PDB file of N, CA and C in Angstrom:
ATOM      1  N   MET A  10       0.840  -1.183   0.000  1.00 77.00           N
ATOM      2  CA  MET A  10       0.000   0.000   0.000  1.00 77.00           C
ATOM      3  C   MET A  10       0.882   1.242   0.000  1.00 77.00           C
ATOM      4  N   PHE A  11       0.443   2.249  -0.692  1.00 83.00           N
ATOM      5  CA  PHE A  11       1.192   3.504  -0.797  1.00 83.00           C
ATOM      6  C   PHE A  11       1.069   4.297   0.499  1.00 83.00           C
ATOM      7  N   GLN A  12       2.189   4.805   0.988  1.00 88.00           N
ATOM      8  CA  GLN A  12       2.190   5.596   2.211  1.00 88.00           C
ATOM      9  C   GLN A  12       2.874   6.933   1.941  1.00 88.00           C
ATOM     10  N   LEU A  13       2.203   8.016   2.317  1.00 86.00           N
ATOM     11  CA  LEU A  13       2.791   9.342   2.131  1.00 86.00           C
ATOM     12  C   LEU A  13       3.958   9.546   3.075  1.00 86.00           C
ATOM     13  N   GLN A  14       4.989  10.181   2.575  1.00 90.00           N
ATOM     14  CA  GLN A  14       6.145  10.506   3.397  1.00 90.00           C
ATOM     15  C   GLN A  14       6.175  12.001   3.638  1.00 90.00           C
ATOM     16  N   ALA A  15       6.788  12.398   4.723  1.00 92.00           N
ATOM     17  CA  ALA A  15       6.916  13.823   5.047  1.00 92.00           C
ATOM     18  C   ALA A  15       7.776  14.509   3.986  1.00 92.00           C
ATOM     19  N   PRO A  16       7.445  15.752   3.643  1.00 92.00           N
ATOM     20  CA  PRO A  16       8.262  16.492   2.674  1.00 92.00           C
ATOM     21  C   PRO A  16       9.697  16.659   3.168  1.00 92.00           C
ATOM     22  N   LYS A  17      10.614  16.669   2.244  1.00 95.00           N
ATOM     23  CA  LYS A  17      12.027  16.883   2.565  1.00 95.00           C
ATOM     24  C   LYS A  17      12.502  18.143   1.857  1.00 95.00           C
ATOM     25  N   PRO A  18      13.332  18.941   2.512  1.00 97.00           N
ATOM     26  CA  PRO A  18      13.875  20.140   1.854  1.00 97.00           C
ATOM     27  C   PRO A  18      14.675  19.752   0.606  1.00 97.00           C
ATOM     28  N   PHE A  19      14.582  20.582  -0.413  1.00 97.00           N
ATOM     29  CA  PHE A  19      15.332  20.338  -1.639  1.00 97.00           C
ATOM     30  C   PHE A  19      15.592  21.661  -2.345  1.00 97.00           C
ATOM     31  N   ALA A  20      16.534  21.640  -3.254  1.00 98.00           N
ATOM     32  CA  ALA A  20      16.826  22.796  -4.110  1.00 98.00           C
ATOM     33  C   ALA A  20      17.416  22.267  -5.411  1.00 98.00           C
ATOM     34  N   VAL A  21      16.885  22.740  -6.535  1.00 97.00           N
ATOM     35  CA  VAL A  21      17.400  22.377  -7.853  1.00 97.00           C
ATOM     36  C   VAL A  21      17.492  23.640  -8.698  1.00 97.00           C
ATOM     37  N   ALA A  22      18.422  23.652  -9.636  1.00 98.00           N
ATOM     38  CA  ALA A  22      18.559  24.828 -10.502  1.00 98.00           C
ATOM     39  C   ALA A  22      19.379  24.472 -11.731  1.00 98.00           C
ATOM     40  N   TYR A  23      19.122  25.203 -12.805  1.00 96.00           N
ATOM     41  CA  TYR A  23      19.980  25.136 -13.981  1.00 96.00           C
ATOM     42  C   TYR A  23      19.939  26.483 -14.679  1.00 96.00           C
ATOM     43  N   GLN A  24      20.932  26.722 -15.491  1.00 96.00           N
ATOM     44  CA  GLN A  24      21.002  27.924 -16.310  1.00 96.00           C
ATOM     45  C   GLN A  24      21.719  27.543 -17.597  1.00 96.00           C
ATOM     46  N   ALA A  25      21.165  27.958 -18.738  1.00 96.00           N
ATOM     47  CA  ALA A  25      21.757  27.617 -20.031  1.00 96.00           C
ATOM     48  C   ALA A  25      21.801  28.853 -20.914  1.00 96.00           C
ATOM     49  N   ASN A  26      22.885  29.007 -21.636  1.00 95.00           N
ATOM     50  CA  ASN A  26      23.061  30.131 -22.557  1.00 95.00           C
ATOM     51  C   ASN A  26      23.646  29.609 -23.861  1.00 95.00           C
ATOM     52  N   GLY A  27      23.193  30.168 -24.972  1.00 93.00           N
ATOM     53  CA  GLY A  27      23.764  29.779 -26.251  1.00 93.00           C
ATOM     54  C   GLY A  27      22.984  30.344 -27.414  1.00 93.00           C
ATOM     55  N   ASP A  28      23.669  30.614 -28.506  1.00 91.00           N
ATOM     56  CA  ASP A  28      23.055  31.120 -29.734  1.00 91.00           C
ATOM     57  C   ASP A  28      22.193  32.356 -29.495  1.00 91.00           C
ATOM     58  N   GLY A  29      22.615  33.226 -28.589  1.00 92.00           N
ATOM     59  CA  GLY A  29      21.883  34.460 -28.332  1.00 92.00           C
ATOM     60  C   GLY A  29      20.656  34.294 -27.467  1.00 92.00           C
ATOM     61  N   ALA A  30      20.432  33.104 -26.935  1.00 95.00           N
ATOM     62  CA  ALA A  30      19.265  32.845 -26.092  1.00 95.00           C
ATOM     63  C   ALA A  30      19.721  32.314 -24.736  1.00 95.00           C
ATOM     64  N   SER A  31      18.832  32.400 -23.756  1.00 96.00           N
ATOM     65  CA  SER A  31      19.155  31.870 -22.437  1.00 96.00           C
ATOM     66  C   SER A  31      17.886  31.357 -21.775  1.00 96.00           C
ATOM     67  N   SER A  32      18.065  30.426 -20.842  1.00 96.00           N
ATOM     68  CA  SER A  32      16.949  29.929 -20.048  1.00 96.00           C
ATOM     69  C   SER A  32      17.465  29.520 -18.676  1.00 96.00           C
ATOM     70  N   PHE A  33      16.553  29.485 -17.713  1.00 97.00           N
ATOM     71  CA  PHE A  33      16.921  29.058 -16.369  1.00 97.00           C
ATOM     72  C   PHE A  33      15.700  28.498 -15.666  1.00 97.00           C
ATOM     73  N   ARG A  34      15.952  27.744 -14.625  1.00 97.00           N
ATOM     74  CA  ARG A  34      14.901  27.272 -13.737  1.00 97.00           C
ATOM     75  C   ARG A  34      15.528  27.006 -12.390  1.00 97.00           C
ATOM     76  N   SER A  35      14.813  27.343 -11.332  1.00 98.00           N
ATOM     77  CA  SER A  35      15.250  27.004  -9.988  1.00 98.00           C
ATOM     78  C   SER A  35      14.017  26.777  -9.134  1.00 98.00           C
ATOM     79  N   GLU A  36      14.157  25.882  -8.183  1.00 98.00           N
ATOM     80  CA  GLU A  36      13.041  25.572  -7.298  1.00 98.00           C
ATOM     81  C   GLU A  36      13.603  25.093  -5.977  1.00 98.00           C
ATOM     82  N   GLN A  37      12.927  25.465  -4.907  1.00 98.00           N
ATOM     83  CA  GLN A  37      13.326  24.995  -3.590  1.00 98.00           C
ATOM     84  C   GLN A  37      12.078  24.686  -2.783  1.00 98.00           C
ATOM     85  N   GLY A  38      12.199  23.695  -1.921  1.00 97.00           N
ATOM     86  CA  GLY A  38      11.094  23.305  -1.070  1.00 97.00           C
ATOM     87  C   GLY A  38      11.575  23.135   0.358  1.00 97.00           C
ATOM     88  N   ASP A  39      10.655  23.283   1.304  1.00 97.00           N
ATOM     89  CA  ASP A  39      11.032  23.138   2.708  1.00 97.00           C
ATOM     90  C   ASP A  39      10.360  21.908   3.328  1.00 97.00           C
ATOM     91  N   ALA A  40      10.657  21.651   4.587  1.00 96.00           N
ATOM     92  CA  ALA A  40      10.148  20.474   5.282  1.00 96.00           C
ATOM     93  C   ALA A  40       8.650  20.552   5.547  1.00 96.00           C
ATOM     94  N   SER A  41       8.042  21.703   5.349  1.00 95.00           N
ATOM     95  CA  SER A  41       6.593  21.849   5.524  1.00 95.00           C
ATOM     96  C   SER A  41       5.835  21.603   4.222  1.00 95.00           C
ATOM     97  N   GLY A  42       6.550  21.389   3.130  1.00 95.00           N
ATOM     98  CA  GLY A  42       5.914  21.147   1.845  1.00 95.00           C
ATOM     99  C   GLY A  42       5.714  22.389   1.006  1.00 95.00           C
ATOM    100  N   ASN A  43       6.187  23.529   1.480  1.00 97.00           N
ATOM    101  CA  ASN A  43       6.095  24.763   0.696  1.00 97.00           C
ATOM    102  C   ASN A  43       7.149  24.743  -0.405  1.00 97.00           C
ATOM    103  N   VAL A  44       6.755  25.177  -1.585  1.00 97.00           N
ATOM    104  CA  VAL A  44       7.662  25.190  -2.737  1.00 97.00           C
ATOM    105  C   VAL A  44       7.623  26.575  -3.359  1.00 97.00           C
ATOM    106  N   ARG A  45       8.776  27.061  -3.769  1.00 97.00           N
ATOM    107  CA  ARG A  45       8.848  28.313  -4.523  1.00 97.00           C
ATOM    108  C   ARG A  45       9.952  28.197  -5.553  1.00 97.00           C
ATOM    109  N   GLY A  46       9.760  28.899  -6.627  1.00 98.00           N
ATOM    110  CA  GLY A  46      10.752  28.809  -7.679  1.00 98.00           C
ATOM    111  C   GLY A  46      10.518  29.834  -8.765  1.00 98.00           C
ATOM    112  N   SER A  47      11.335  29.733  -9.774  1.00 97.00           N
ATOM    113  CA  SER A  47      11.219  30.630 -10.914  1.00 97.00           C
ATOM    114  C   SER A  47      11.820  29.946 -12.135  1.00 97.00           C
ATOM    115  N   TYR A  48      11.341  30.367 -13.287  1.00 97.00           N
ATOM    116  CA  TYR A  48      11.932  29.909 -14.538  1.00 97.00           C
ATOM    117  C   TYR A  48      11.723  30.985 -15.587  1.00 97.00           C
ATOM    118  N   GLY A  49      12.533  30.938 -16.615  1.00 97.00           N
ATOM    119  CA  GLY A  49      12.394  31.941 -17.648  1.00 97.00           C
ATOM    120  C   GLY A  49      13.296  31.674 -18.830  1.00 97.00           C
ATOM    121  N   TYR A  50      13.091  32.488 -19.854  1.00 95.00           N
ATOM    122  CA  TYR A  50      13.919  32.400 -21.049  1.00 95.00           C
ATOM    123  C   TYR A  50      13.941  33.758 -21.737  1.00 95.00           C
ATOM    124  N   ARG A  51      14.917  33.939 -22.576  1.00 95.00           N
ATOM    125  CA  ARG A  51      14.995  35.074 -23.498  1.00 95.00           C
ATOM    126  C   ARG A  51      15.515  34.500 -24.808  1.00 95.00           C
ATOM    127  N   ASP A  52      14.816  34.818 -25.900  1.00 94.00           N
ATOM    128  CA  ASP A  52      15.281  34.309 -27.187  1.00 94.00           C
ATOM    129  C   ASP A  52      16.175  35.333 -27.876  1.00 94.00           C
ATOM    130  N   ALA A  53      16.704  34.958 -29.016  1.00 93.00           N
ATOM    131  CA  ALA A  53      17.663  35.811 -29.728  1.00 93.00           C
ATOM    132  C   ALA A  53      17.041  37.114 -30.218  1.00 93.00           C
ATOM    133  N   GLN A  54      15.712  37.171 -30.335  1.00 92.00           N
ATOM    134  CA  GLN A  54      15.033  38.393 -30.769  1.00 92.00           C
ATOM    135  C   GLN A  54      14.651  39.299 -29.595  1.00 92.00           C
ATOM    136  N   GLY A  55      14.942  38.870 -28.362  1.00 92.00           N
ATOM    137  CA  GLY A  55      14.643  39.692 -27.193  1.00 92.00           C
ATOM    138  C   GLY A  55      13.326  39.387 -26.510  1.00 92.00           C
ATOM    139  N   LEU A  56      12.560  38.435 -27.021  1.00 93.00           N
ATOM    140  CA  LEU A  56      11.332  38.039 -26.331  1.00 93.00           C
ATOM    141  C   LEU A  56      11.705  37.271 -25.072  1.00 93.00           C
ATOM    142  N   TYR A  57      10.958  37.493 -24.005  1.00 94.00           N
ATOM    143  CA  TYR A  57      11.272  36.806 -22.763  1.00 94.00           C
ATOM    144  C   TYR A  57      10.013  36.483 -21.976  1.00 94.00           C
ATOM    145  N   ARG A  58      10.158  35.522 -21.086  1.00 92.00           N
ATOM    146  CA  ARG A  58       9.135  35.187 -20.099  1.00 92.00           C
ATOM    147  C   ARG A  58       9.858  34.838 -18.805  1.00 92.00           C
ATOM    148  N   MET A  59       9.376  35.380 -17.706  1.00 95.00           N
ATOM    149  CA  MET A  59       9.919  35.098 -16.376  1.00 95.00           C
ATOM    150  C   MET A  59       8.729  34.763 -15.490  1.00 95.00           C
ATOM    151  N   VAL A  60       8.755  33.612 -14.856  1.00 94.00           N
ATOM    152  CA  VAL A  60       7.668  33.187 -13.984  1.00 94.00           C
ATOM    153  C   VAL A  60       8.236  32.930 -12.596  1.00 94.00           C
ATOM    154  N   GLU A  61       7.640  33.548 -11.594  1.00 95.00           N
ATOM    155  CA  GLU A  61       7.965  33.286 -10.194  1.00 95.00           C
ATOM    156  C   GLU A  61       6.725  32.649  -9.588  1.00 95.00           C
ATOM    157  N   TYR A  62       6.888  31.565  -8.854  1.00 96.00           N
ATOM    158  CA  TYR A  62       5.720  30.870  -8.324  1.00 96.00           C
ATOM    159  C   TYR A  62       5.974  30.359  -6.915  1.00 96.00           C
ATOM    160  N   SER A  63       4.881  30.084  -6.221  1.00 95.00           N
ATOM    161  CA  SER A  63       4.944  29.463  -4.910  1.00 95.00           C
ATOM    162  C   SER A  63       3.730  28.560  -4.755  1.00 95.00           C
ATOM    163  N   ALA A  64       3.884  27.541  -3.939  1.00 94.00           N
ATOM    164  CA  ALA A  64       2.787  26.629  -3.634  1.00 94.00           C
ATOM    165  C   ALA A  64       2.942  26.185  -2.193  1.00 94.00           C
ATOM    166  N   GLY A  65       1.847  26.158  -1.486  1.00 94.00           N
ATOM    167  CA  GLY A  65       1.860  25.753  -0.088  1.00 94.00           C
ATOM    168  C   GLY A  65       0.440  25.717   0.436  1.00 94.00           C
ATOM    169  N   GLN A  66       0.285  25.958   1.721  1.00 91.00           N
ATOM    170  CA  GLN A  66      -1.043  25.910   2.325  1.00 91.00           C
ATOM    171  C   GLN A  66      -1.988  26.932   1.706  1.00 91.00           C
ATOM    172  N   GLY A  67      -1.463  28.032   1.227  1.00 88.00           N
ATOM    173  CA  GLY A  67      -2.284  29.061   0.593  1.00 88.00           C
ATOM    174  C   GLY A  67      -2.613  28.761  -0.859  1.00 88.00           C
ATOM    175  N   GLY A  68      -2.176  27.614  -1.384  1.00 90.00           N
ATOM    176  CA  GLY A  68      -2.426  27.252  -2.772  1.00 90.00           C
ATOM    177  C   GLY A  68      -1.274  27.656  -3.673  1.00 90.00           C
ATOM    178  N   PHE A  69      -1.535  27.639  -4.962  1.00 90.00           N
ATOM    179  CA  PHE A  69      -0.537  27.980  -5.972  1.00 90.00           C
ATOM    180  C   PHE A  69      -0.720  29.428  -6.391  1.00 90.00           C
ATOM    181  N   GLN A  70       0.386  30.150  -6.494  1.00 90.00           N
ATOM    182  CA  GLN A  70       0.375  31.534  -6.967  1.00 90.00           C
ATOM    183  C   GLN A  70       1.545  31.718  -7.916  1.00 90.00           C
ATOM    184  N   ALA A  71       1.325  32.502  -8.959  1.00 90.00           N
ATOM    185  CA  ALA A  71       2.394  32.752  -9.923  1.00 90.00           C
ATOM    186  C   ALA A  71       2.329  34.186 -10.413  1.00 90.00           C
ATOM    187  N   ALA A  72       3.491  34.728 -10.719  1.00 89.00           N
ATOM    188  CA  ALA A  72       3.602  36.052 -11.334  1.00 89.00           C
ATOM    189  C   ALA A  72       4.402  35.880 -12.619  1.00 89.00           C
ATOM    190  N   VAL A  73       3.840  36.328 -13.729  1.00 88.00           N
ATOM    191  CA  VAL A  73       4.460  36.171 -15.040  1.00 88.00           C
ATOM    192  C   VAL A  73       4.862  37.541 -15.559  1.00 88.00           C
ATOM    193  N   LYS A  74       6.116  37.681 -15.938  1.00 89.00           N
ATOM    194  CA  LYS A  74       6.610  38.907 -16.574  1.00 89.00           C
ATOM    195  C   LYS A  74       7.036  38.521 -17.982  1.00 89.00           C
ATOM    196  N   THR A  75       6.475  39.196 -18.985  1.00 88.00           N
ATOM    197  CA  THR A  75       6.766  38.819 -20.363  1.00 88.00           C
ATOM    198  C   THR A  75       6.554  39.986 -21.311  1.00 88.00           C
ATOM    199  N   ASN A  76       7.225  39.909 -22.434  1.00 89.00           N
ATOM    200  CA  ASN A  76       6.956  40.844 -23.523  1.00 89.00           C
ATOM    201  C   ASN A  76       6.514  40.075 -24.769  1.00 89.00           C
ATOM    202  N   GLU A  77       6.016  38.860 -24.577  1.00 86.00           N
ATOM    203  CA  GLU A  77       5.572  38.028 -25.688  1.00 86.00           C
ATOM    204  C   GLU A  77       4.338  38.632 -26.361  1.00 86.00           C
ATOM    205  N   PRO A  78       4.263  38.537 -27.678  1.00 85.00           N
ATOM    206  CA  PRO A  78       3.080  39.033 -28.387  1.00 85.00           C
ATOM    207  C   PRO A  78       1.835  38.271 -27.939  1.00 85.00           C
ATOM    208  N   GLY A  79       0.723  38.974 -27.847  1.00 80.00           N
ATOM    209  CA  GLY A  79      -0.536  38.343 -27.482  1.00 80.00           C
ATOM    210  C   GLY A  79      -0.816  38.296 -25.999  1.00 80.00           C
ATOM    211  N   VAL A  80       0.150  38.672 -25.182  1.00 76.00           N
ATOM    212  CA  VAL A  80      -0.062  38.708 -23.734  1.00 76.00           C
ATOM    213  C   VAL A  80      -0.069  40.171 -23.333  1.00 76.00           C
ATOM    214  N   ASP A  81      -1.230  40.656 -22.929  1.00 72.00           N
ATOM    215  CA  ASP A  81      -1.335  42.083 -22.622  1.00 72.00           C
ATOM    216  C   ASP A  81      -1.469  42.378 -21.131  1.00 72.00           C
ATOM    217  N   GLY A  82      -1.598  41.356 -20.283  1.00 65.00           N
ATOM    218  CA  GLY A  82      -1.674  41.574 -18.845  1.00 65.00           C
ATOM    219  C   GLY A  82      -3.031  42.006 -18.347  1.00 65.00           C
ATOM    220  N   LYS A  83      -4.038  42.048 -19.208  1.00 67.00           N
ATOM    221  CA  LYS A  83      -5.368  42.480 -18.788  1.00 67.00           C
ATOM    222  C   LYS A  83      -6.135  41.377 -18.071  1.00 67.00           C
ATOM    223  N   GLU A  84      -5.722  40.140 -18.252  1.00 63.00           N
ATOM    224  CA  GLU A  84      -6.376  39.019 -17.589  1.00 63.00           C
ATOM    225  C   GLU A  84      -5.390  38.362 -16.636  1.00 63.00           C
ATOM    226  N   ASN A  85      -5.860  38.027 -15.447  1.00 59.00           N
ATOM    227  CA  ASN A  85      -5.042  37.349 -14.447  1.00 59.00           C
ATOM    228  C   ASN A  85      -5.799  36.126 -13.929  1.00 59.00           C
ATOM    229  N   PRO A  86      -5.857  35.059 -14.716  1.00 62.00           N
ATOM    230  CA  PRO A  86      -6.631  33.891 -14.323  1.00 62.00           C
ATOM    231  C   PRO A  86      -5.937  33.055 -13.256  1.00 62.00           C
ATOM    232  N   ALA A  87      -6.726  32.369 -12.455  1.00 60.00           N
ATOM    233  CA  ALA A  87      -6.235  31.339 -11.530  1.00 60.00           C
ATOM    234  C   ALA A  87      -5.114  31.822 -10.623  1.00 60.00           C
ATOM    235  N   ASP A  88      -5.269  33.004 -10.048  1.00 59.00           N
ATOM    236  CA  ASP A  88      -4.283  33.559  -9.119  1.00 59.00           C
ATOM    237  C   ASP A  88      -2.905  33.720  -9.759  1.00 59.00           C
ATOM    238  N   VAL A  89      -2.906  34.068 -11.032  1.00 62.00           N
ATOM    239  CA  VAL A  89      -1.670  34.347 -11.763  1.00 62.00           C
ATOM    240  C   VAL A  89      -1.666  35.824 -12.128  1.00 62.00           C
ATOM    241  N   ILE A  90      -0.580  36.498 -11.836  1.00 62.00           N
ATOM    242  CA  ILE A  90      -0.451  37.915 -12.158  1.00 62.00           C
ATOM    243  C   ILE A  90       0.461  38.058 -13.365  1.00 62.00           C
ATOM    244  N   HIS A  91      -0.028  38.723 -14.413  1.00 62.00           N
ATOM    245  CA  HIS A  91       0.781  38.996 -15.606  1.00 62.00           C
ATOM    246  C   HIS A  91       1.276  40.434 -15.547  1.00 62.00           C
ATOM    247  N   GLU A  92       2.562  40.618 -15.725  1.00 64.00           N
ATOM    248  CA  GLU A  92       3.145  41.948 -15.842  1.00 64.00           C
ATOM    249  C   GLU A  92       3.767  42.042 -17.227  1.00 64.00           C
ATOM    250  N   CYS A  93       3.321  43.014 -17.991  1.00 63.00           N
ATOM    251  CA  CYS A  93       3.789  43.171 -19.368  1.00 63.00           C
ATOM    252  C   CYS A  93       4.376  44.561 -19.543  1.00 63.00           C
ATOM    253  N   PRO A  94       5.645  44.741 -19.199  1.00 64.00           N
ATOM    254  CA  PRO A  94       6.247  46.067 -19.308  1.00 64.00           C
ATOM    255  C   PRO A  94       6.348  46.519 -20.761  1.00 64.00           C
ATOM    256  N   THR A  95       6.265  47.813 -20.945  1.00 57.00           N
ATOM    257  CA  THR A  95       6.376  48.352 -22.298  1.00 57.00           C
ATOM    258  C   THR A  95       7.732  48.992 -22.546  1.00 57.00           C
ATOM    259  N   GLY A  96       8.508  49.241 -21.501  1.00 52.00           N
ATOM    260  CA  GLY A  96       9.818  49.869 -21.645  1.00 52.00           C
ATOM    261  C   GLY A  96      10.905  48.842 -21.865  1.00 52.00           C
ATOM    262  N   PRO A  97      12.154  49.255 -21.700  1.00 50.00           N
ATOM    263  CA  PRO A  97      13.275  48.332 -21.860  1.00 50.00           C
ATOM    264  C   PRO A  97      13.143  47.162 -20.889  1.00 50.00           C
ATOM    265  N   SER A  98      13.471  45.979 -21.343  1.00 54.00           N
ATOM    266  CA  SER A  98      13.309  44.803 -20.501  1.00 54.00           C
ATOM    267  C   SER A  98      14.609  44.464 -19.786  1.00 54.00           C
ATOM    268  N   ARG A  99      14.448  43.881 -18.589  1.00 54.00           N
ATOM    269  CA  ARG A  99      15.603  43.405 -17.841  1.00 54.00           C
ATOM    270  C   ARG A  99      15.959  42.008 -18.305  1.00 54.00           C
ATOM    271  N   ASN A 100      17.182  41.672 -18.143  1.00 57.00           N
ATOM    272  CA  ASN A 100      17.671  40.352 -18.480  1.00 57.00           C
ATOM    273  C   ASN A 100      17.110  39.344 -17.473  1.00 57.00           C
ATOM    274  N   PRO A 101      16.432  38.247 -17.924  1.00 55.00           N
ATOM    275  CA  PRO A 101      15.907  37.260 -16.987  1.00 55.00           C
ATOM    276  C   PRO A 101      16.981  36.684 -16.077  1.00 55.00           C
ATOM    277  N   ARG A 102      18.207  36.596 -16.573  1.00 54.00           N
ATOM    278  CA  ARG A 102      19.299  36.084 -15.743  1.00 54.00           C
ATOM    279  C   ARG A 102      19.508  36.993 -14.531  1.00 54.00           C
ATOM    280  N   GLN A 103      19.457  38.311 -14.734  1.00 58.00           N
ATOM    281  CA  GLN A 103      19.618  39.252 -13.627  1.00 58.00           C
ATOM    282  C   GLN A 103      18.432  39.164 -12.671  1.00 58.00           C
ATOM    283  N   ILE A 104      17.218  39.052 -13.212  1.00 55.00           N
ATOM    284  CA  ILE A 104      16.040  38.906 -12.356  1.00 55.00           C
ATOM    285  C   ILE A 104      16.176  37.653 -11.511  1.00 55.00           C
ATOM    286  N   HIS A 105      16.600  36.551 -12.135  1.00 53.00           N
ATOM    287  CA  HIS A 105      16.784  35.283 -11.436  1.00 53.00           C
ATOM    288  C   HIS A 105      17.783  35.444 -10.294  1.00 53.00           C
ATOM    289  N   GLN A 106      18.895  36.115 -10.545  1.00 56.00           N
ATOM    290  CA  GLN A 106      19.895  36.325  -9.502  1.00 56.00           C
ATOM    291  C   GLN A 106      19.332  37.194  -8.387  1.00 56.00           C
ATOM    292  N   ASP A 107      18.537  38.210  -8.738  1.00 55.00           N
ATOM    293  CA  ASP A 107      17.923  39.068  -7.727  1.00 55.00           C
ATOM    294  C   ASP A 107      16.961  38.289  -6.848  1.00 55.00           C
ATOM    295  N   VAL A 108      16.194  37.378  -7.439  1.00 51.00           N
ATOM    296  CA  VAL A 108      15.235  36.577  -6.673  1.00 51.00           C
ATOM    297  C   VAL A 108      15.962  35.787  -5.597  1.00 51.00           C
ATOM    298  N   PHE A 109      17.082  35.167  -5.944  1.00 50.00           N
ATOM    299  CA  PHE A 109      17.797  34.368  -4.962  1.00 50.00           C
ATOM    300  C   PHE A 109      18.595  35.214  -3.979  1.00 50.00           C
ATOM    301  N   ARG A 110      19.004  36.386  -4.387  1.00 54.00           N
ATOM    302  CA  ARG A 110      19.764  37.250  -3.493  1.00 54.00           C
ATOM    303  C   ARG A 110      18.851  37.892  -2.456  1.00 54.00           C
ATOM    304  N   HIS A 111      17.680  38.348  -2.882  1.00 51.00           N
ATOM    305  CA  HIS A 111      16.808  39.124  -2.001  1.00 51.00           C
ATOM    306  C   HIS A 111      15.533  38.399  -1.605  1.00 51.00           C
ATOM    307  N   GLY A 112      15.294  37.226  -2.139  1.00 51.00           N
ATOM    308  CA  GLY A 112      14.054  36.505  -1.852  1.00 51.00           C
ATOM    309  C   GLY A 112      12.956  36.919  -2.806  1.00 51.00           C
ATOM    310  N   TRP A 113      11.986  36.078  -2.906  1.00 47.00           N
ATOM    311  CA  TRP A 113      10.886  36.317  -3.839  1.00 47.00           C
ATOM    312  C   TRP A 113       9.822  37.152  -3.174  1.00 47.00           C
ATOM    313  N   THR A 114       9.470  38.268  -3.771  1.00 47.00           N
ATOM    314  CA  THR A 114       8.376  39.101  -3.279  1.00 47.00           C
ATOM    315  C   THR A 114       7.434  39.349  -4.424  1.00 47.00           C
ATOM    316  N   ARG A 115       6.200  39.430  -4.111  1.00 41.00           N
ATOM    317  CA  ARG A 115       5.191  39.611  -5.130  1.00 41.00           C
ATOM    318  C   ARG A 115       4.796  41.036  -5.256  1.00 41.00           C
TER     319      ARG A 115
END
């Protein structure tokens, strides 16, 4: 019979760069079962998506930052916040480093 085990702390991450594009993902969990992480990419044309998320007793929450065509930020379904800046974009790699340096804030 299947038996649930207590959550164990973990942390995983990767970062890849090449051909003018980059991507990353990182996630960490604690002994209470709370999980938070982020992932993102930037392509050679400058399009990017950065997602910061958390899951725990309060449910799943995500914040999406992107300049992808067709995403205007007017809809925020399922406790997801879309931010679609119109000015110069930050490098997702720098945002990723900031998240781990200062913690994730919404």
